[in-house]
PDB file of C-alpha atoms in Angstrom:
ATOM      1  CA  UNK A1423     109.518 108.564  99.205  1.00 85.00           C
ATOM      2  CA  UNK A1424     108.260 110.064 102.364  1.00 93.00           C
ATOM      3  CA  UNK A1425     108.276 114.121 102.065  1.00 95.00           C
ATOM      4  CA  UNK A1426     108.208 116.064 105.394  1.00 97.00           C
ATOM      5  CA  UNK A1427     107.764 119.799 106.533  1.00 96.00           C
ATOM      6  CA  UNK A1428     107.652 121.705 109.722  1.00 96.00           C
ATOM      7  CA  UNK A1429     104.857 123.181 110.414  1.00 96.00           C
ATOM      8  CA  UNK A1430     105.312 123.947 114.111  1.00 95.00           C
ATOM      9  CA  UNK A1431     108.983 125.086 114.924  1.00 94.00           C
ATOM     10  CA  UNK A1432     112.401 124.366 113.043  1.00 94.00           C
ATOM     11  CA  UNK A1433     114.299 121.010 111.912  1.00 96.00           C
ATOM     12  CA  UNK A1434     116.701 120.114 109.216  1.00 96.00           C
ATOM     13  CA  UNK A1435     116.087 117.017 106.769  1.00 96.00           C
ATOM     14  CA  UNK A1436     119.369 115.342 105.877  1.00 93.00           C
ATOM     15  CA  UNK A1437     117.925 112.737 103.799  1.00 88.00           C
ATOM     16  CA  UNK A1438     115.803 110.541 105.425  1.00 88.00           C
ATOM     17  CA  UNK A1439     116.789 112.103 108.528  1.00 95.00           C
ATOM     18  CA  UNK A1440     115.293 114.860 110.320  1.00 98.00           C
ATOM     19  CA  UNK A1441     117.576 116.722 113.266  1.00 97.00           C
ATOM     20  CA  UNK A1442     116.190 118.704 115.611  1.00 97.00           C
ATOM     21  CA  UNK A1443     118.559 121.134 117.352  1.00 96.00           C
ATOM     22  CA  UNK A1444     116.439 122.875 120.863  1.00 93.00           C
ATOM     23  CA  UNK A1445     115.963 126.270 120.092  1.00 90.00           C
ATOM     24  CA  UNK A1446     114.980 128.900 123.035  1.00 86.00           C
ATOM     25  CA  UNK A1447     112.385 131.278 122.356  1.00 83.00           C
ATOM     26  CA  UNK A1448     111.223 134.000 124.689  1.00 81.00           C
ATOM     27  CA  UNK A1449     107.406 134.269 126.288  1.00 79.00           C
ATOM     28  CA  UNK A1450     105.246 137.242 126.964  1.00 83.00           C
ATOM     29  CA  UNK A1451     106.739 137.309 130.569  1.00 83.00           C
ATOM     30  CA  UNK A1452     110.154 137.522 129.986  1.00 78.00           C
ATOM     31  CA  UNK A1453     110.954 134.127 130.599  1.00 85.00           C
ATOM     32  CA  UNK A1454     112.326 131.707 127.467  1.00 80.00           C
ATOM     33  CA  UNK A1455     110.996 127.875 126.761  1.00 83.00           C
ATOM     34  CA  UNK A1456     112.389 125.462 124.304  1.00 86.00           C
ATOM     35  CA  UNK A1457     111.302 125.358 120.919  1.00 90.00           C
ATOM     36  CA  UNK A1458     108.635 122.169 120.212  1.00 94.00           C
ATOM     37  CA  UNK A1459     108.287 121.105 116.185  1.00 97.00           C
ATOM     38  CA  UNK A1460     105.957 119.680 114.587  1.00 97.00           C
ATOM     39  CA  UNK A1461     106.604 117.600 111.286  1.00 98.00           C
ATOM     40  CA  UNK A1462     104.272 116.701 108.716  1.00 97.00           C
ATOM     41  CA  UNK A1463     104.154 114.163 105.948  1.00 97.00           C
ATOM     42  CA  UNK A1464     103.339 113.910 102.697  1.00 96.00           C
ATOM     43  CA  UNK A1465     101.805 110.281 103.541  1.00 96.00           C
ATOM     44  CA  UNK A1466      98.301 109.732 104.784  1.00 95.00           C
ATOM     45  CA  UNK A1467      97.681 107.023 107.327  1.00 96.00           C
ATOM     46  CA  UNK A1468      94.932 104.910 108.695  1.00 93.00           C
ATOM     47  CA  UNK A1469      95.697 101.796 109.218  1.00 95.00           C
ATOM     48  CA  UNK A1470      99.119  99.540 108.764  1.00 97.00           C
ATOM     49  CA  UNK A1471     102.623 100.056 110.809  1.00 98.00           C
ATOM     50  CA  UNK A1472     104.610 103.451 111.259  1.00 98.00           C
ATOM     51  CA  UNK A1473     108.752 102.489 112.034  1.00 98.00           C
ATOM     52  CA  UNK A1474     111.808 104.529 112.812  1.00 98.00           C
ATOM     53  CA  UNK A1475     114.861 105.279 114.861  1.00 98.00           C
ATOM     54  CA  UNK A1476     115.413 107.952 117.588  1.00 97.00           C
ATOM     55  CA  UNK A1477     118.389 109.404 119.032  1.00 97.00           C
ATOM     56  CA  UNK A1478     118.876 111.845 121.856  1.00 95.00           C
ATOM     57  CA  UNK A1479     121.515 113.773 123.404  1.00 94.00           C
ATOM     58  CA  UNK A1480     119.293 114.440 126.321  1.00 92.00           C
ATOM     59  CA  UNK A1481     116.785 112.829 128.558  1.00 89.00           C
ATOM     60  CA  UNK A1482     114.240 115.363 128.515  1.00 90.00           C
ATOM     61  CA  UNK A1483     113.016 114.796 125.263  1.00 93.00           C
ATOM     62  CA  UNK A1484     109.677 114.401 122.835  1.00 94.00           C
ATOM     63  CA  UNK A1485     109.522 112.267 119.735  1.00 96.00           C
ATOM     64  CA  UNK A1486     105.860 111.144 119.772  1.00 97.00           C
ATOM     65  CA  UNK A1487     104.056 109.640 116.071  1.00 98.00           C
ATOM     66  CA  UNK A1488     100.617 112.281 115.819  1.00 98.00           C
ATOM     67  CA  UNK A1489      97.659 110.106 113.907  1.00 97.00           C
ATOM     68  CA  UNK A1490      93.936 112.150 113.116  1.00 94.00           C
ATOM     69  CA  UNK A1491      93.288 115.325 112.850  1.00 88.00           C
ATOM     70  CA  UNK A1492      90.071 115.597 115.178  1.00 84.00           C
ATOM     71  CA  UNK A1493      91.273 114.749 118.772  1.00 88.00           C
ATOM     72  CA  UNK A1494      94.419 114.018 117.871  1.00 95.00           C
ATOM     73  CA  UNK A1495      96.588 110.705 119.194  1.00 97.00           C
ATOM     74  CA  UNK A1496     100.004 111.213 120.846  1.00 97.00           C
ATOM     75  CA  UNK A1497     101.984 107.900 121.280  1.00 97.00           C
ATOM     76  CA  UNK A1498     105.805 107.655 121.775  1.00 96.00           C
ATOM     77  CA  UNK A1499     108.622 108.984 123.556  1.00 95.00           C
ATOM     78  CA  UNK A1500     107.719 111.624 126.175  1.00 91.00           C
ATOM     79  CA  UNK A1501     110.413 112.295 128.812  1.00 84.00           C
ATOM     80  CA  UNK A1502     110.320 115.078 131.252  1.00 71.00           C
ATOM     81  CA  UNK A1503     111.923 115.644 134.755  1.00 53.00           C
ATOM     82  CA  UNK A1504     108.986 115.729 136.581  1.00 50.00           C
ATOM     83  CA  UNK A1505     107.265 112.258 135.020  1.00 57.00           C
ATOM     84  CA  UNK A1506     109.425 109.103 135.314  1.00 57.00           C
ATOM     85  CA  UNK A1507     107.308 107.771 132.317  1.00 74.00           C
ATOM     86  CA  UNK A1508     109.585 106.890 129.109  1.00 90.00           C
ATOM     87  CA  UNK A1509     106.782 106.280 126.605  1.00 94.00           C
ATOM     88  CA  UNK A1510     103.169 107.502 126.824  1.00 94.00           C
ATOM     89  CA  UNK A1511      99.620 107.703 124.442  1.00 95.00           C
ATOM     90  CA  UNK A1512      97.478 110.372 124.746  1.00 94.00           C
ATOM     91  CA  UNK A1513      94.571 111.997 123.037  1.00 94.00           C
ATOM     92  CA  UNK A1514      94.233 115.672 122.942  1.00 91.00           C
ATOM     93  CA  UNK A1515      90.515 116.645 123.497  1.00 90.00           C
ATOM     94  CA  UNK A1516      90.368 119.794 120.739  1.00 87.00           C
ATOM     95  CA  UNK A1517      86.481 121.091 121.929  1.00 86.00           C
ATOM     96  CA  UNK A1518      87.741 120.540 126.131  1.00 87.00           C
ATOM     97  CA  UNK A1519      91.172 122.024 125.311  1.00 89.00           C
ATOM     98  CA  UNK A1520      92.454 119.233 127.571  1.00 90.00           C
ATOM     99  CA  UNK A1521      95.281 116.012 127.528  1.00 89.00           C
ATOM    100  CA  UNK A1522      93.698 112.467 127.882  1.00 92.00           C
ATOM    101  CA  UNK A1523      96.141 110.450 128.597  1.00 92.00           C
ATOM    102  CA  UNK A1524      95.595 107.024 127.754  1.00 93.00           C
ATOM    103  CA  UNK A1525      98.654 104.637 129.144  1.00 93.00           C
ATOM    104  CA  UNK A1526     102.156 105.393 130.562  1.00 91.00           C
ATOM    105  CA  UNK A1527     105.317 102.999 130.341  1.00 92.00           C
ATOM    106  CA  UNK A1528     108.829 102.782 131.152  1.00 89.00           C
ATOM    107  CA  UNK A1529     111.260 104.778 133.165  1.00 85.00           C
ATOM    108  CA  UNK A1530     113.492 107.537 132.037  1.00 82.00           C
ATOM    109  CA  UNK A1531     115.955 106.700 134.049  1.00 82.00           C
ATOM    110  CA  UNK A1532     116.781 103.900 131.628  1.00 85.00           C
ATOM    111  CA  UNK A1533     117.001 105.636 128.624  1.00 88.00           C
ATOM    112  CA  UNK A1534     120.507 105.783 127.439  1.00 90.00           C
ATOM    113  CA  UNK A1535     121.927 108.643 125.984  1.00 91.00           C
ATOM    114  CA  UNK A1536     123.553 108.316 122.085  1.00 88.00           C
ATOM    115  CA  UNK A1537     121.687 104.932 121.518  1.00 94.00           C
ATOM    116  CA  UNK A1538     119.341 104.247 118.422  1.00 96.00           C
ATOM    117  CA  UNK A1539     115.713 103.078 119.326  1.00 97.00           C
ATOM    118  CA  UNK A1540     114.003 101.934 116.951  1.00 98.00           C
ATOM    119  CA  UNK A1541     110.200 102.304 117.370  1.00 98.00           C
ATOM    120  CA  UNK A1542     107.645 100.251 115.663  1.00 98.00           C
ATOM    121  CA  UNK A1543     103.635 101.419 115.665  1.00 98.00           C
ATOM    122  CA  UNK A1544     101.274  98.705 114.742  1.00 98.00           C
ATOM    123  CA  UNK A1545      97.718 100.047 114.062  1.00 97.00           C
ATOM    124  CA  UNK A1546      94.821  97.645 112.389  1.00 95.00           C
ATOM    125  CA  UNK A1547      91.554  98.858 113.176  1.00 92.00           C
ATOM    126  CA  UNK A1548      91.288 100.271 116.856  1.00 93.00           C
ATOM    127  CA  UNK A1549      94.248  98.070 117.532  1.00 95.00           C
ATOM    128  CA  UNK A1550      97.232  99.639 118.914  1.00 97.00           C
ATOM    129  CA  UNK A1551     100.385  97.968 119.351  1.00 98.00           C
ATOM    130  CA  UNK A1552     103.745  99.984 120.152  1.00 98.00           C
ATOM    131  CA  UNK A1553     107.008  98.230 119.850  1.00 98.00           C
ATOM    132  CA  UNK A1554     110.525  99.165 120.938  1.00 97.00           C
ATOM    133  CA  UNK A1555     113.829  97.053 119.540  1.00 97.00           C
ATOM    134  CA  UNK A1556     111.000  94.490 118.577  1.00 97.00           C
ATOM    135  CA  UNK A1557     109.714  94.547 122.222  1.00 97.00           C
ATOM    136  CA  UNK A1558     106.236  94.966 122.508  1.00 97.00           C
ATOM    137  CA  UNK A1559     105.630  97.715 125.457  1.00 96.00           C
ATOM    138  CA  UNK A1560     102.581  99.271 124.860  1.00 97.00           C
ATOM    139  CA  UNK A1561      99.032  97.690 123.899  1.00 97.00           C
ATOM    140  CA  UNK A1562      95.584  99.592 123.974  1.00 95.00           C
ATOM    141  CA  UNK A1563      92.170 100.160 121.863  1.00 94.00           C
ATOM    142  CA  UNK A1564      91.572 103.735 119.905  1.00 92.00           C
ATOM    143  CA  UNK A1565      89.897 104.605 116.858  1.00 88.00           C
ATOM    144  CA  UNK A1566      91.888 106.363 114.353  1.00 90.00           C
ATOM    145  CA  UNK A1567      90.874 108.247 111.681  1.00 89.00           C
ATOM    146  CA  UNK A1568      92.636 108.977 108.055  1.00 91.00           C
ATOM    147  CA  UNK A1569      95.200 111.616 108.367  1.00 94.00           C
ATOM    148  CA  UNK A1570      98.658 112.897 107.476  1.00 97.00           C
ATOM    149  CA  UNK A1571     101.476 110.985 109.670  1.00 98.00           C
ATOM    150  CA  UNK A1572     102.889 113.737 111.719  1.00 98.00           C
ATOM    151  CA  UNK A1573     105.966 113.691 114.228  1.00 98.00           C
ATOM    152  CA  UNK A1574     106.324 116.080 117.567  1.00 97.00           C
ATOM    153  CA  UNK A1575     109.519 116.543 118.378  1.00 97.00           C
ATOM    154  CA  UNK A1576     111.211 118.842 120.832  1.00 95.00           C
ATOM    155  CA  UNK A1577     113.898 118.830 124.245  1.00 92.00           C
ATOM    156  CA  UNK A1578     116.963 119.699 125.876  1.00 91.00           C
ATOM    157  CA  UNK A1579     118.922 118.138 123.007  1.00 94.00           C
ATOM    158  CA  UNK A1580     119.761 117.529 119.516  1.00 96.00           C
ATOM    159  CA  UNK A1581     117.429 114.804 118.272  1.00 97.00           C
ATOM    160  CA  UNK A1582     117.834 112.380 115.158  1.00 97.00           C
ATOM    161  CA  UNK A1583     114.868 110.335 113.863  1.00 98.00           C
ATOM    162  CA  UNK A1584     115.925 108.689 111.218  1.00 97.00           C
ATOM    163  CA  UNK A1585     114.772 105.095 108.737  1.00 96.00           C
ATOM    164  CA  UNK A1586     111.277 106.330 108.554  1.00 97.00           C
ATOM    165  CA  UNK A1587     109.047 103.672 107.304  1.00 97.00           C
ATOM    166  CA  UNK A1588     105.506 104.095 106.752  1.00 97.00           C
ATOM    167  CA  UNK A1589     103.123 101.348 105.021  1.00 97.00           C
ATOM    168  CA  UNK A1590      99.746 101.672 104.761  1.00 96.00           C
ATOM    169  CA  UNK A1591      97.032  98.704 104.775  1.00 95.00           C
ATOM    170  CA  UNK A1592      93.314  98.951 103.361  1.00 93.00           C
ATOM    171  CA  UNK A1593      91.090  99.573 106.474  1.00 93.00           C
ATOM    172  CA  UNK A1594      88.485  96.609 106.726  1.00 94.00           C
ATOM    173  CA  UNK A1595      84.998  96.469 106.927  1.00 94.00           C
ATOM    174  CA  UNK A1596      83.664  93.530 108.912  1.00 95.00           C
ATOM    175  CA  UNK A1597      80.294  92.656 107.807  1.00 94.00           C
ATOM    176  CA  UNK A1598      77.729  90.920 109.941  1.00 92.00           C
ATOM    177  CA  UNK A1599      74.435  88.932 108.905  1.00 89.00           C
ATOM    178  CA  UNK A1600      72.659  86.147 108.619  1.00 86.00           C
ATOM    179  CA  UNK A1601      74.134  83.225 106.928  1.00 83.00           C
ATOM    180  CA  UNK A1602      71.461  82.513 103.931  1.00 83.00           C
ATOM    181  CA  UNK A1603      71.184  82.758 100.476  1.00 84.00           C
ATOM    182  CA  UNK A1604      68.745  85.998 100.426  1.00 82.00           C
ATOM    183  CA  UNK A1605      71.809  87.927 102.795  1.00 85.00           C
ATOM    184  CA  UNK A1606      74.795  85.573 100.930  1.00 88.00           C
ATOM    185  CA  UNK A1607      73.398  87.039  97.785  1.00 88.00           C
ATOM    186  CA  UNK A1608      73.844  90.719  98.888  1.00 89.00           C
ATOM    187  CA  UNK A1609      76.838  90.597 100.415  1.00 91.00           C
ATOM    188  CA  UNK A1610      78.354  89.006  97.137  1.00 91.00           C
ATOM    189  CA  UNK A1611      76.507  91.101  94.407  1.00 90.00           C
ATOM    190  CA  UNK A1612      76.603  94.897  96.729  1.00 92.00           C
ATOM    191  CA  UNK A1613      78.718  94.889  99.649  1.00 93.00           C
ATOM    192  CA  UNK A1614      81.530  93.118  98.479  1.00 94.00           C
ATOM    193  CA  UNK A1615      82.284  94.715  95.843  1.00 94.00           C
ATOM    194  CA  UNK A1616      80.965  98.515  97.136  1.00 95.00           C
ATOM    195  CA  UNK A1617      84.002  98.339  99.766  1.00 94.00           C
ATOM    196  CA  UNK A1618      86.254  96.876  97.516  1.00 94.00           C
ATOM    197  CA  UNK A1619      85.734  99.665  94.843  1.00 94.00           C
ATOM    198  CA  UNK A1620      86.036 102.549  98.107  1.00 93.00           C
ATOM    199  CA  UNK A1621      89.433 100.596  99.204  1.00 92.00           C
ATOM    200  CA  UNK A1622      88.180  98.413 101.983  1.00 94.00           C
ATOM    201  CA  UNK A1623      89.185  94.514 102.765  1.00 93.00           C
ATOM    202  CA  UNK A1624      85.738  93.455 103.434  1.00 93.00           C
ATOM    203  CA  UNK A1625      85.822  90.242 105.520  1.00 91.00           C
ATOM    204  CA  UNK A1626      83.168  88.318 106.824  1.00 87.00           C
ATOM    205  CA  UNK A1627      82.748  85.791 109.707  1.00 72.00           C
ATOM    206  CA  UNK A1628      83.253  81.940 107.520  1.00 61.00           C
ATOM    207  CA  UNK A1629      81.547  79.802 110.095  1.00 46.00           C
ATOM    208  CA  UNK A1630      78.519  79.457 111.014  1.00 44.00           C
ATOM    209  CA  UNK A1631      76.934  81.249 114.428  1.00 49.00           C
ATOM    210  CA  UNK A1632      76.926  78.781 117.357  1.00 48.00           C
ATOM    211  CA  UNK A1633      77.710  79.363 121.103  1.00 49.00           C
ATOM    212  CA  UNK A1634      80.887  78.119 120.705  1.00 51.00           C
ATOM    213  CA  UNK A1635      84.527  80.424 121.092  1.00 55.00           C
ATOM    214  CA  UNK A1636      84.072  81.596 117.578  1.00 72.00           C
ATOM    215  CA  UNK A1637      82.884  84.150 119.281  1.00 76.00           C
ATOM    216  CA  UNK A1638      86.097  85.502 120.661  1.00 80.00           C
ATOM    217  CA  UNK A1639      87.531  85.604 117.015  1.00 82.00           C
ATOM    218  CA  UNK A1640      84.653  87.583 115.553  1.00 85.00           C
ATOM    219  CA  UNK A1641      85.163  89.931 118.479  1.00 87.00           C
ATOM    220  CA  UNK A1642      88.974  90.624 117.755  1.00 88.00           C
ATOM    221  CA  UNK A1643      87.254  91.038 114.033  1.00 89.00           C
ATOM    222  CA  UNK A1644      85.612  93.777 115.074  1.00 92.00           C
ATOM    223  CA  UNK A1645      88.707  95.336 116.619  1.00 93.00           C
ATOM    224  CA  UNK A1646      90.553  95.261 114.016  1.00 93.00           C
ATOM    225  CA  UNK A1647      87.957  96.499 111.217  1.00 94.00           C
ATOM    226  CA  UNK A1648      87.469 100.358 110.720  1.00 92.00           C
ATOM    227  CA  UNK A1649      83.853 100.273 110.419  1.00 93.00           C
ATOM    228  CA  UNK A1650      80.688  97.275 110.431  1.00 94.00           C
ATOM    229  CA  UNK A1651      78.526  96.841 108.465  1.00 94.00           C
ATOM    230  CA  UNK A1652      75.456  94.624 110.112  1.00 92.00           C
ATOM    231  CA  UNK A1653      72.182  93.481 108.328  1.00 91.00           C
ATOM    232  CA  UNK A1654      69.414  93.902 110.879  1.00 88.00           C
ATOM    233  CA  UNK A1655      66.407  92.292 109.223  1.00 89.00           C
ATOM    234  CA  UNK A1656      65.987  89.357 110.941  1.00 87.00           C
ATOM    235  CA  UNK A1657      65.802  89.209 115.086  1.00 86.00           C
ATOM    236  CA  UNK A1658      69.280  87.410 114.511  1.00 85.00           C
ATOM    237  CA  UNK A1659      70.321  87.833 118.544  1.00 86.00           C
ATOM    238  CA  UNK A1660      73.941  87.506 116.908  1.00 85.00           C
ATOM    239  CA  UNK A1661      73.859  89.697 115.163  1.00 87.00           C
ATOM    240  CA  UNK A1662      72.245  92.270 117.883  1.00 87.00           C
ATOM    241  CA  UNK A1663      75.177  91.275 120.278  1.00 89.00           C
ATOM    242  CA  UNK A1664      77.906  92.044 117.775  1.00 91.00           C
ATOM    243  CA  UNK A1665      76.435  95.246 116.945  1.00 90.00           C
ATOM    244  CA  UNK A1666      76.158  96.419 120.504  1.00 91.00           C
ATOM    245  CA  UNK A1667      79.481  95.605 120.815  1.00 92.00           C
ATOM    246  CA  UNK A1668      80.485  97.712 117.893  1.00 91.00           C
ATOM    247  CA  UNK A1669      78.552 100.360 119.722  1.00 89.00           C
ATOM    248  CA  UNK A1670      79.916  99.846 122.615  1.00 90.00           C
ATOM    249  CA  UNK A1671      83.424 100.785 121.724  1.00 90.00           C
ATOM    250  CA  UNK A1672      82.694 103.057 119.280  1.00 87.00           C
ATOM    251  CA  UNK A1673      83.139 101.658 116.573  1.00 90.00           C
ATOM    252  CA  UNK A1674      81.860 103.044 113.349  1.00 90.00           C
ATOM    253  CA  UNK A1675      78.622 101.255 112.413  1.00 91.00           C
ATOM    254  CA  UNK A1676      75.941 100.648 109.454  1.00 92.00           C
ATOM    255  CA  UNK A1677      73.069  99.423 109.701  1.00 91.00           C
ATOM    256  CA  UNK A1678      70.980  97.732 106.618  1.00 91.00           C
ATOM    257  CA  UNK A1679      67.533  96.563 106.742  1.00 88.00           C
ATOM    258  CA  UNK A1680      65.387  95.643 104.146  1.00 88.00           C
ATOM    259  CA  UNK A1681      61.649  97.366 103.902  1.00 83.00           C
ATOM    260  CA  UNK A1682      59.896  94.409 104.332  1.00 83.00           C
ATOM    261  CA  UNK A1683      60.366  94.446 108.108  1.00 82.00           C
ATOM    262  CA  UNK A1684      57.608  96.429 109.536  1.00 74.00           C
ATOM    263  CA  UNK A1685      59.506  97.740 111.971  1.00 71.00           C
ATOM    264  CA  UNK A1686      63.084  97.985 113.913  1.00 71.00           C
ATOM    265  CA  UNK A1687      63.502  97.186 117.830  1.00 68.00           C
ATOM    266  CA  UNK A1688      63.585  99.946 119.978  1.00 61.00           C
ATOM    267  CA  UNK A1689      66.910 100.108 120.928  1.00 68.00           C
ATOM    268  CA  UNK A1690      68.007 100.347 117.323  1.00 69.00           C
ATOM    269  CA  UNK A1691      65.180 102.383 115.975  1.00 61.00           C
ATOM    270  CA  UNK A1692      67.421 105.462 117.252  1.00 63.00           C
ATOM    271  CA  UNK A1693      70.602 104.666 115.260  1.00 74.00           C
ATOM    272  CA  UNK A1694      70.985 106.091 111.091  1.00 75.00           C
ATOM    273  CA  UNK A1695      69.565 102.622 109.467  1.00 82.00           C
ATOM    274  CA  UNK A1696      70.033 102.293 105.530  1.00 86.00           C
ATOM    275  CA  UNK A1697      66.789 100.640 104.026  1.00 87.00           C
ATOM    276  CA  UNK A1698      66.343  98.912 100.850  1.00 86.00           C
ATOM    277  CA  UNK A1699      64.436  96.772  98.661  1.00 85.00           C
ATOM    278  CA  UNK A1700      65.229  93.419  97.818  1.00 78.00           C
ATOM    279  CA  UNK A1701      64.889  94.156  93.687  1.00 76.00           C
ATOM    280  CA  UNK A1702      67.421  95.073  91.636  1.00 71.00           C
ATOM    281  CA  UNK A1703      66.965  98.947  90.974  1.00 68.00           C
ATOM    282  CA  UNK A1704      66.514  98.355  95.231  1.00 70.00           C
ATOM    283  CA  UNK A1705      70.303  97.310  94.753  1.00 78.00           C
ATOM    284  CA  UNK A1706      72.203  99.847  93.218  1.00 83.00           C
ATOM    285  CA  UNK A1707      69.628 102.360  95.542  1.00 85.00           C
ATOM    286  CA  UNK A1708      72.130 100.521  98.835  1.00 86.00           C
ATOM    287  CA  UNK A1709      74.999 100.317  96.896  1.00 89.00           C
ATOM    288  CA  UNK A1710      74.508 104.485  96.166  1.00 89.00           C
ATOM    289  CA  UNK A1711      74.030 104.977  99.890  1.00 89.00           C
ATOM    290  CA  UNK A1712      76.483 102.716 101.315  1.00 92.00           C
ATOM    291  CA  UNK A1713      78.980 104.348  98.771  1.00 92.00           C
ATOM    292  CA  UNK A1714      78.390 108.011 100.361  1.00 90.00           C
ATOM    293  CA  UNK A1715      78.669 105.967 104.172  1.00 88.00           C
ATOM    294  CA  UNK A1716      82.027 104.597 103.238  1.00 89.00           C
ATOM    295  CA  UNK A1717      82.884 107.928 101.597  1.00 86.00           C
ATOM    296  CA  UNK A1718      82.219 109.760 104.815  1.00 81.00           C
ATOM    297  CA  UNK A1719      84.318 107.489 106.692  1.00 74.00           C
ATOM    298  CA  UNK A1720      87.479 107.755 104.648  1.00 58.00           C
ATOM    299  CA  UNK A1721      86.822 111.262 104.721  1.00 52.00           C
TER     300      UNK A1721
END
C-alpha cells in the first residue's frame, strides 16, 4: 500500500484517491494565487514504471510525477493559458534557482474536460519513456537518482488522481572488461556478487567485442544501467570507447585497475580509479571499496 502526505498545500485521500480542490491564498501585495500541493509517498523510486489516472474539471491544470531530490525532475501534465503545451519534463536547477525544461508535447486545446487519463512513466536507467492511454508521447535521456515518488498538483479545478501504481525494479550495473579468464574470474568471484548483495542486476555484455552492431546493443546497455563499472587494465580501446561514452552522458562510472599496470592514460588518470591486487586478501580489499561506491550511489 502506497501512503501519501501533503507537504506543500492541501488535498484529501479518499482511498487510493487523492482530490485536490484549488484553494486561493493571498500574496504580500494584495493580490491572491491558487494554491499548488505537493504530495509525497511513502515509496522510494529509482528505477521501474510509475501509473495512474487524472481527472480535471479545468484546463489550466498541474499533475506532474516529481523523481530526486537534488535537481529535481518534473514530467507530466502542465497546462496553462499562456503555453499550448499539454505535457512537459523539466528539471529544476536547485544551486541556479532556475526551470530547465527538457521537452514539451501536446496541445491543451485537446484535453477534454471530465475524462480519465491514464499516465504511464517508464524509467530504466537514464531511460525515460512517458505514456498516455498506452500511447507513447514523450521519450528522452535523464539520470535519476533514488528518492521518494512525489506528485505536484494544483489549477483552476478540482483534480482526481486516482489507481496509483508504483513498482520498483533493481537499478543495473553494466560492467565492462576484457573477456578472459584473469577479468571472467573477478567479475564472477567480486563484482557479481558485490552488486547483487547492494541490490543491483549486474549484467554484462555475452558476446565477444568485434566491430560489428553489437555495439549499438551495449550502448542502449549503458542507457539503461544506473551506474558502470569498467576494468581499465588493459589498453582494451573497447573498453575506453564505452567508458567515454558513460562519461559522456553522465553516467555514473567506476573505474578498476589492477596495480600491476604502471600507469593509467592521461585522459583517465584524472577520474576516482579503484586499484587492487590480483590476490585474494587484494579481493575482498575491491569488494570493501566497491561496496562503499555502490553505497554512495543508492544513497
Amino acid at each position: 500500500m502506497i501512503r501519501w502526505m501533503p507537504v506543500i498545500g492541501t488535498a484529501e485521500i479518499e482511498g487510493d484517491k487523492i482530490i485536490y480542490t484549488p484553494t486561493e491564498i493571498p500574496l504580500a501585495d494584495g493580490t491572491k494565487t491558487r494554491e499548488i500541493t505537493t504530495m509525497a509517498s511513502s515509496k522510494i523510486f529509482e528505477t521501474g514504471e510509475i501509473c495512474f489516472k487524472v481527472q480535471s474539471k479545468h484546463k489550466n491544470f498541474r499533475c506532474q510525477v516529481i523523481l530526486s531530490e537534488n535537481n529535481p525532475f518534473y514530467i507530466g501534465f502542465s497546462s496553462i493559458e499562456s503555453n499550448t503545451g499539454l505535457l512537459v519534463a523539466a528539471e529544476y536547477d536547485i544551486q541556479a534557482n532556475k526551470w530547465n525544461f527538457l521537452d514539451f508535447k501536446g496541445d491543451n486545446r485537446s484535453f477534454k474536460l471530465d475524462t480519465e487519463y491514464e499516465l504511464r512513466l517508464s524509467v530504466k536507467g537514464s531511460k525515460i519513456h512517458l505514456f498516455v492511454d498506452d500511447v507513447l508521447v514523450m521519450s528522452l535521456f535523464k539520470t535519476i537518482t533514488k528518492a521518494p515518488v512525489k506528485l505536484l498538483i494544483g489549477g483552476e479545478g478540482k483534480i482526481t488522481v486516482s489507481n496509483i501504481q508504483i513498482k520498483t525494479e533493481s537499478p543495473i550495473a553494466f560492467v565492462v572488461m576484457q573477456f578472459s579468464e584473469e577479468y571472467n574470474q573477478l567479475f564472477d568471484e567480486v563484482i557479481e556478487p558485490t552488486c547483487k548483495e547492494k541490490g543491483f542486476e549486474c549484467i554484462r555484455a555475452n558476446d565477444k567485442y568485434t566491430t560489428s552492431p553489437i555495439i549499438q546493443d551495449i550502448i542502449e546497455s549503458i542507457h539503461e544501467s544506473s551506474v558502470i563499472i569498467a576494468n581499465i587494465t588493459p589498453d582494451n580501446p573497447n573498453v575506453f570507447y564505452e567508458v567515454g561514452f558513460a562519461h559522456a552522458i553522465r553516467k555514473p562510472t567506476i573505474l578498476l585497475c589492477d596495480r600491476k599496470r604502471e600507469g593509467l592514460p592521461f585522459d583517465l588518470s584524472g577520474f576516482r580509479t579503484l586499484f587492487y591486487e590480483n590476490t585474494i586478501a587484494g579481493k575482498s580489499n575491491i569488494e570493501k571499496d566497491l561496496k562503499k561506491y555502490l553505497d554512495n550511489l543508492s544513497g
